[in-house]
Short mmCIF file of C-alpha atoms and ligand atoms in Angstrom, two decimals:
data_model
loop_
_atom_site.label_atom_id
_atom_site.label_comp_id
_atom_site.label_asym_id
_atom_site.label_seq_id
_atom_site.Cartn_x
_atom_site.Cartn_y
_atom_site.Cartn_z
CA MET D 255 -11.09 -19.96 -2.56
CA SER D 256 -13.50 -20.07 0.88
CA GLU D 257 -15.98 -17.63 1.83
CA HIS D 258 -13.68 -15.87 4.47
CA THR D 259 -10.36 -15.84 2.68
CA LEU D 260 -8.19 -13.46 3.30
CA ALA D 261 -5.52 -11.14 1.92
CA ILE D 262 -3.01 -8.59 2.47
CA TYR D 263 -1.87 -5.88 0.59
CA PRO D 264 1.12 -4.42 2.40
CA GLY D 265 2.82 -0.91 1.57
CA SER D 266 4.33 2.08 3.27
CA PHE D 267 1.61 4.03 2.41
CA ASP D 268 3.76 7.44 1.99
CA PRO D 269 1.26 8.92 1.53
CA ILE D 270 -2.01 6.56 -0.01
CA THR D 271 -2.19 7.52 -3.55
CA TYR D 272 -5.15 6.80 -6.47
CA GLY D 273 -3.49 4.19 -7.98
CA HIS D 274 -3.05 2.36 -4.26
CA LEU D 275 -6.68 3.34 -3.99
CA ASP D 276 -8.01 1.90 -7.16
CA ILE D 277 -5.93 -2.46 -6.17
CA ILE D 278 -8.03 -2.00 -2.72
CA GLN D 279 -10.89 -1.20 -4.53
CA ARG D 280 -10.30 -4.03 -7.25
CA ALA D 281 -8.65 -6.54 -4.92
CA SER D 282 -11.09 -6.20 -2.36
CA ALA D 283 -14.02 -7.13 -5.39
CA VAL D 284 -12.01 -10.40 -5.68
CA PHE D 285 -11.42 -11.64 -2.26
CA PRO D 286 -13.53 -12.41 0.32
CA ARG D 287 -11.52 -10.23 3.18
CA LEU D 288 -8.81 -8.02 2.73
CA ILE D 289 -6.66 -5.97 4.96
CA VAL D 290 -4.42 -2.58 3.93
CA ALA D 291 -1.31 -3.49 6.28
CA VAL D 292 0.21 -0.87 6.39
CA LEU D 293 4.37 -0.83 7.14
CA HIS D 294 6.01 0.39 11.20
CA ASN D 295 9.55 0.59 9.63
CA PRO D 296 11.08 3.34 12.38
CA HIS D 297 14.80 2.84 10.89
CA LYS D 298 12.97 4.70 7.82
CA LYS D 299 12.32 7.99 7.01
CA SER D 300 8.66 8.98 5.99
CA LEU D 301 6.80 11.76 5.50
CA PHE D 302 4.22 10.40 6.98
CA SER D 303 4.41 9.05 10.75
CA PHE D 304 3.37 5.99 11.25
CA ASP D 305 -0.39 7.57 13.00
CA GLU D 306 -0.94 10.09 10.45
CA ARG D 307 -0.61 6.94 7.23
CA ILE D 308 -3.69 5.52 8.93
CA LEU D 309 -5.36 8.47 9.46
CA LEU D 310 -5.69 9.03 6.12
CA ILE D 311 -5.48 5.49 4.89
CA ARG D 312 -9.13 5.52 6.87
CA GLU D 313 -10.23 8.80 6.10
CA VAL D 314 -9.78 7.97 2.02
CA LEU D 315 -11.06 4.12 1.76
CA GLY D 316 -14.10 5.37 4.14
CA HIS D 317 -15.76 2.63 5.54
CA MET D 318 -15.25 -0.43 3.32
CA PRO D 319 -16.78 -3.85 5.06
CA ASN D 320 -13.97 -6.61 4.19
CA VAL D 321 -11.92 -4.38 4.68
CA LYS D 322 -9.86 -3.36 7.05
CA ILE D 323 -6.60 -1.87 7.74
CA ASP D 324 -3.29 -2.47 10.04
CA GLY D 325 -0.79 -2.37 10.66
CA PHE D 326 3.27 -4.27 11.21
CA GLU D 327 6.90 -4.36 12.58
CA GLY D 328 9.49 -6.47 11.03
CA LEU D 329 8.60 -9.17 8.52
CA LEU D 330 5.84 -8.66 6.61
CA ALA D 331 6.14 -13.19 6.09
CA ASP D 332 5.55 -12.97 10.19
CA TYR D 333 2.63 -10.49 9.95
CA VAL D 334 1.27 -12.75 7.09
CA ARG D 335 1.68 -15.73 9.25
CA SER D 336 0.08 -14.14 12.23
CA THR D 337 -3.25 -13.44 10.72
CA ASN D 338 -3.54 -16.82 9.10
CA ALA D 339 -3.77 -15.89 5.50
CA LYS D 340 -2.14 -17.10 2.16
CA ILE D 341 -2.47 -14.53 0.11
CA ILE D 342 -0.32 -11.20 -0.30
CA VAL D 343 -1.85 -8.69 -2.79
CA ARG D 344 0.28 -6.21 -4.37
CA GLY D 345 -0.22 -3.89 -7.88
CA LEU D 346 2.43 -3.73 -10.49
CA ARG D 347 2.63 -0.60 -12.43
CA ALA D 348 5.39 -0.51 -15.13
CA ILE D 349 8.24 -3.21 -15.90
CA SER D 350 10.31 -1.00 -13.78
CA ASP D 351 8.49 -2.62 -10.68
CA PHE D 352 8.88 -6.56 -11.50
CA GLU D 353 12.06 -6.71 -10.77
CA TYR D 354 12.25 -5.47 -6.67
CA GLU D 355 8.34 -7.49 -6.63
CA PHE D 356 9.54 -10.50 -7.99
CA GLN D 357 13.01 -10.80 -5.76
CA MET D 358 10.48 -9.13 -3.30
CA ALA D 359 7.44 -12.46 -4.17
CA LEU D 360 10.33 -14.90 -4.09
CA THR D 361 11.78 -14.35 -0.83
CA ASN D 362 8.85 -14.59 1.04
CA LYS D 363 7.87 -17.14 -0.75
CA LYS D 364 11.06 -18.62 0.07
CA ILE D 365 10.32 -17.63 4.46
CA CYS D 366 6.81 -18.23 3.73
CA PRO D 367 6.09 -21.86 1.16
CA ASP D 368 2.69 -21.32 1.72
CA VAL D 369 1.96 -17.85 1.00
CA GLU D 370 1.06 -16.29 -2.47
CA THR D 371 1.62 -13.59 -4.26
CA VAL D 372 -1.49 -12.20 -6.40
CA PHE D 373 -0.31 -9.41 -8.38
CA MET D 374 -2.37 -6.89 -10.34
CA MET D 375 -1.74 -4.77 -13.20
CA SER D 376 -2.22 -1.06 -11.89
CA GLY D 377 -5.19 0.83 -13.79
CA GLU D 378 -3.43 2.47 -16.79
CA GLN D 379 -4.73 6.12 -15.81
CA TYR D 380 -2.60 4.98 -12.40
CA SER D 381 0.39 3.34 -13.94
CA TYR D 382 3.08 6.06 -13.45
CA ILE D 383 1.65 7.77 -10.18
CA SER D 384 4.28 6.67 -7.08
CA SER D 385 3.99 8.17 -3.50
CA ARG D 386 8.44 9.33 -4.31
CA LEU D 387 7.31 11.25 -6.83
CA ILE D 388 3.54 13.25 -5.56
CA LYS D 389 5.73 14.05 -2.27
CA GLU D 390 8.39 15.86 -4.29
CA ILE D 391 5.71 17.89 -6.37
CA SER D 392 4.05 18.66 -3.97
CA MET D 393 6.88 20.03 -1.64
CA LEU D 394 8.28 21.55 -4.83
CA GLY D 395 4.66 23.68 -4.31
CA GLY D 396 3.60 21.73 -7.70
CA ASP D 397 -0.37 20.38 -7.43
CA ALA D 398 -0.05 16.36 -6.47
CA SER D 399 -4.61 16.98 -6.76
CA TYR D 400 -4.43 14.75 -9.74
CA PHE D 401 -2.71 12.08 -8.10
CA VAL D 402 -4.19 11.61 -4.58
CA PRO D 403 -7.54 12.08 -2.93
CA GLY D 404 -8.57 15.34 -1.52
CA PRO D 405 -7.36 14.52 1.90
CA VAL D 406 -4.28 13.79 0.93
CA ASN D 407 -3.68 15.90 -1.17
CA ARG D 408 -4.65 18.83 2.34
CA GLU D 409 -2.43 17.16 3.76
CA LEU D 410 0.43 17.62 1.29
CA LEU D 411 -0.23 21.37 1.35
CA LYS D 412 0.30 20.71 5.52
CA LYS D 413 3.46 19.63 5.54
CA LEU D 414 4.93 22.60 2.85
CA ARG D 415 4.21 24.63 4.64
CA LYS D 416 5.74 23.28 8.58
O1 PNS O 655 4.70 0.73 -1.05
P1 PNS O 655 6.65 -0.57 -0.39
O2 PNS O 655 7.44 0.78 -0.28
O3 PNS O 655 7.16 -0.61 -1.93
O4 PNS O 655 5.84 -1.37 0.19
C1 PNS O 655 7.26 -2.15 0.28
C2 PNS O 655 6.14 -3.08 1.83
C3 PNS O 655 6.79 -3.14 3.03
C4 PNS O 655 5.62 -4.46 1.13
C5 PNS O 655 7.86 -4.19 1.65
O5 PNS O 655 8.75 -3.31 2.22
C6 PNS O 655 7.99 -4.71 3.14
O6 PNS O 655 7.48 -6.13 3.29
N1 PNS O 655 8.96 -4.75 4.69
C7 PNS O 655 8.36 -5.20 5.71
C8 PNS O 655 9.81 -6.16 5.89
C9 PNS O 655 10.13 -7.36 4.90
O7 PNS O 655 9.36 -8.08 5.13
N2 PNS O 655 11.28 -7.62 4.01
C10 PNS O 655 11.74 -8.86 3.49
C11 PNS O 655 10.66 -8.28 2.26
S1 PNS O 655 10.75 -9.82 0.88
#
């Protein structure tokens, strides 16, 4: 690894959670440069629009000198290639994540053989957090503030009132 090594942390981030933040903080301590790459998929229904997800990540991350936020559309492998990065970072929460992640990592390896997927285990306090459950809790009137930073909870509550 050189002082310029770039890693890509891709995801939907709908919305960003404490679990994602944990991975971003830890990955940015390991890799000299990190891009948080937000998927823009016009065909997939998301609670937060692409722009809202980017704005929330920006607000929550604040200034991290070696972390950039970017968006991508289409194949992750193509995006990674366009950045010249050789590393994809993914968080692994539980065994249940394994199959999906294994499939994605192997598929990406086939399409882009010179790119490695590196997994980081989520911190134990974050190992059960998922954006899907957080949205459900919030939409059903529960308190999601244990799982997401203040600004995300604020926006979840706004969505609820709409
Ligand atoms: O946070 P998520 O939803 O688990 O992230 C999944 C993501 C965005 C990394 C994955 O769906 C993806 O890479 N999508 C882009 C399309 C693509 O490359 N698909 C093939 C993956 S092997």
